Amino acid sequence: MERIVHGVKVKGLQVDPETRCEHYAADVDIIAIKFACCDTYYPCRECHDALRDHDAKTWKPAEFGEKAVLCGHCGRELTIEEYLRSDSRCPECHAPFNPRCSFHYHSYFDVPSEA
């Protein structure tokens, strides 16, 4: 239910050393997102919803300067703004992130959903 990844506590279901979980386990699924509602890192919305008793809240644009995305490969905490501009790569270690995560941005960040 909980794993320390690069010194950061990540909660979720079957979290591996690079933040993959039982819902998203591809090689490129290596980020965890700190949820605005509970200030806790989870690999995905499904893990949050399975382990918490409250509704998830999205980060508002005024909060996009907050460090809320963890690279599971190197441990860099990115601001939301850095992550959204990252072109699906960690700006520190250049590990690839799953580009399909953009389809779920609206679940975490107050941005328009992509089709």
mmCIF file of C-alpha atoms in Angstrom:
data_model
loop_
_atom_site.group_PDB
_atom_site.id
_atom_site.type_symbol
_atom_site.label_atom_id
_atom_site.label_comp_id
_atom_site.label_asym_id
_atom_site.label_seq_id
_atom_site.Cartn_x
_atom_site.Cartn_y
_atom_site.Cartn_z
ATOM 1 C CA MET A 1 0.000 0.000 0.000
ATOM 2 C CA GLU A 2 2.980 2.296 0.487
ATOM 3 C CA ARG A 3 6.502 2.432 -0.892
ATOM 4 C CA ILE A 4 9.363 4.855 -0.484
ATOM 5 C CA VAL A 5 10.548 5.908 -3.946
ATOM 6 C CA HIS A 6 13.724 8.012 -3.965
ATOM 7 C CA GLY A 7 12.953 9.089 -0.400
ATOM 8 C CA VAL A 8 9.335 10.038 -1.174
ATOM 9 C CA LYS A 9 6.316 8.171 0.193
ATOM 10 C CA VAL A 10 4.060 6.892 -2.625
ATOM 11 C CA LYS A 11 0.791 5.175 -1.767
ATOM 12 C CA GLY A 12 -0.980 2.821 -4.144
ATOM 13 C CA LEU A 13 -1.736 -0.730 -5.114
ATOM 14 C CA GLN A 14 1.347 -2.845 -5.872
ATOM 15 C CA VAL A 15 3.641 0.170 -6.301
ATOM 16 C CA ASP A 16 7.020 -0.786 -7.735
ATOM 17 C CA PRO A 17 10.376 1.007 -7.213
ATOM 18 C CA GLU A 18 9.652 3.394 -10.124
ATOM 19 C CA THR A 19 6.007 4.186 -9.159
ATOM 20 C CA ARG A 20 4.221 1.766 -11.499
ATOM 21 C CA CYS A 21 1.077 0.239 -10.018
ATOM 22 C CA GLU A 22 -1.433 -2.513 -10.681
ATOM 23 C CA HIS A 23 -3.373 -0.156 -12.991
ATOM 24 C CA TYR A 24 -0.475 1.250 -15.034
ATOM 25 C CA ALA A 25 2.599 -0.948 -15.345
ATOM 26 C CA ALA A 26 4.196 -0.204 -18.726
ATOM 27 C CA ASP A 27 7.891 0.710 -18.854
ATOM 28 C CA VAL A 28 6.962 4.396 -19.342
ATOM 29 C CA ASP A 29 4.504 4.544 -16.417
ATOM 30 C CA ILE A 30 7.061 6.112 -14.086
ATOM 31 C CA ILE A 31 5.412 9.113 -12.482
ATOM 32 C CA ALA A 32 3.437 9.610 -9.316
ATOM 33 C CA ILE A 33 1.196 12.604 -8.777
ATOM 34 C CA LYS A 34 0.694 14.417 -5.491
ATOM 35 C CA PHE A 35 -3.034 14.891 -5.084
ATOM 36 C CA ALA A 36 -4.204 18.416 -4.233
ATOM 37 C CA CYS A 37 -6.864 17.107 -1.853
ATOM 38 C CA CYS A 38 -4.593 15.135 0.472
ATOM 39 C CA ASP A 39 -1.009 16.207 -0.302
ATOM 40 C CA THR A 40 -0.095 12.555 -0.968
ATOM 41 C CA TYR A 41 1.620 10.937 -3.943
ATOM 42 C CA TYR A 42 -0.205 8.164 -5.828
ATOM 43 C CA PRO A 43 0.698 6.499 -9.140
ATOM 44 C CA CYS A 44 -2.790 7.112 -10.518
ATOM 45 C CA ARG A 45 -6.340 8.228 -9.804
ATOM 46 C CA GLU A 46 -7.512 4.634 -9.426
ATOM 47 C CA CYS A 47 -5.020 4.016 -6.612
ATOM 48 C CA HIS A 48 -6.120 7.227 -4.867
ATOM 49 C CA ASP A 49 -9.783 6.317 -5.136
ATOM 50 C CA ALA A 50 -9.185 2.765 -3.881
ATOM 51 C CA LEU A 51 -7.325 3.904 -0.767
ATOM 52 C CA ARG A 52 -8.957 7.203 0.216
ATOM 53 C CA ASP A 53 -12.434 8.030 1.485
ATOM 54 C CA HIS A 54 -12.754 11.410 -0.218
ATOM 55 C CA ASP A 55 -13.133 12.733 -3.745
ATOM 56 C CA ALA A 56 -9.967 13.715 -5.584
ATOM 57 C CA LYS A 57 -9.486 17.411 -6.303
ATOM 58 C CA THR A 58 -7.637 18.822 -9.281
ATOM 59 C CA TRP A 59 -4.794 21.324 -9.085
ATOM 60 C CA LYS A 60 -5.876 24.815 -10.191
ATOM 61 C CA PRO A 61 -3.801 26.822 -12.723
ATOM 62 C CA ALA A 62 -2.654 29.224 -9.970
ATOM 63 C CA GLU A 63 -1.063 26.181 -8.257
ATOM 64 C CA PHE A 64 0.853 24.874 -11.290
ATOM 65 C CA GLY A 65 4.109 26.124 -9.724
ATOM 66 C CA GLU A 66 3.754 23.485 -6.980
ATOM 67 C CA LYS A 67 6.004 20.425 -7.041
ATOM 68 C CA ALA A 68 3.459 17.667 -7.519
ATOM 69 C CA VAL A 69 4.891 15.144 -10.005
ATOM 70 C CA LEU A 70 7.564 12.614 -9.060
ATOM 71 C CA CYS A 71 9.804 10.996 -11.666
ATOM 72 C CA GLY A 72 10.006 7.384 -10.555
ATOM 73 C CA HIS A 73 13.249 6.900 -12.461
ATOM 74 C CA CYS A 74 15.440 9.592 -10.879
ATOM 75 C CA GLY A 75 13.310 11.002 -8.046
ATOM 76 C CA ARG A 76 13.060 14.559 -9.366
ATOM 77 C CA GLU A 77 9.963 16.371 -8.158
ATOM 78 C CA LEU A 78 8.621 18.461 -11.007
ATOM 79 C CA THR A 79 6.272 21.374 -10.772
ATOM 80 C CA ILE A 80 2.989 20.799 -12.551
ATOM 81 C CA GLU A 81 4.027 23.418 -15.091
ATOM 82 C CA GLU A 82 7.322 21.584 -15.774
ATOM 83 C CA TYR A 83 5.486 18.298 -16.176
ATOM 84 C CA LEU A 84 2.868 19.698 -18.551
ATOM 85 C CA ARG A 85 5.666 21.179 -20.699
ATOM 86 C CA SER A 86 7.948 18.126 -20.455
ATOM 87 C CA ASP A 87 7.077 16.563 -23.819
ATOM 88 C CA SER A 88 6.720 13.252 -21.944
ATOM 89 C CA ARG A 89 10.344 13.176 -20.709
ATOM 90 C CA CYS A 90 11.882 13.929 -17.357
ATOM 91 C CA PRO A 91 13.795 17.223 -17.623
ATOM 92 C CA GLU A 92 16.424 15.822 -15.225
ATOM 93 C CA CYS A 93 17.199 12.265 -16.369
ATOM 94 C CA HIS A 94 15.367 12.307 -19.735
ATOM 95 C CA ALA A 95 13.524 9.064 -18.946
ATOM 96 C CA PRO A 96 10.404 8.785 -21.106
ATOM 97 C CA PHE A 97 7.004 9.263 -19.487
ATOM 98 C CA ASN A 98 3.862 7.710 -20.932
ATOM 99 C CA PRO A 99 2.562 10.211 -23.519
ATOM 100 C CA ARG A 100 -0.929 8.734 -23.128
ATOM 101 C CA CYS A 101 -1.065 10.225 -19.623
ATOM 102 C CA SER A 102 -2.129 13.437 -21.340
ATOM 103 C CA PHE A 103 -5.545 11.832 -21.876
ATOM 104 C CA HIS A 104 -5.957 11.889 -18.073
ATOM 105 C CA TYR A 105 -4.582 15.345 -17.245
ATOM 106 C CA HIS A 106 -8.105 16.591 -16.496
ATOM 107 C CA SER A 107 -8.303 14.059 -13.637
ATOM 108 C CA TYR A 108 -5.346 15.720 -11.872
ATOM 109 C CA PHE A 109 -5.014 19.248 -13.218
ATOM 110 C CA ASP A 110 -7.593 21.891 -14.068
ATOM 111 C CA VAL A 111 -6.960 21.716 -17.821
ATOM 112 C CA PRO A 112 -9.262 20.905 -20.735
ATOM 113 C CA SER A 113 -9.549 17.165 -21.398
ATOM 114 C CA GLU A 114 -8.087 15.761 -24.611
ATOM 115 C CA ALA A 115 -10.133 13.538 -26.870
#
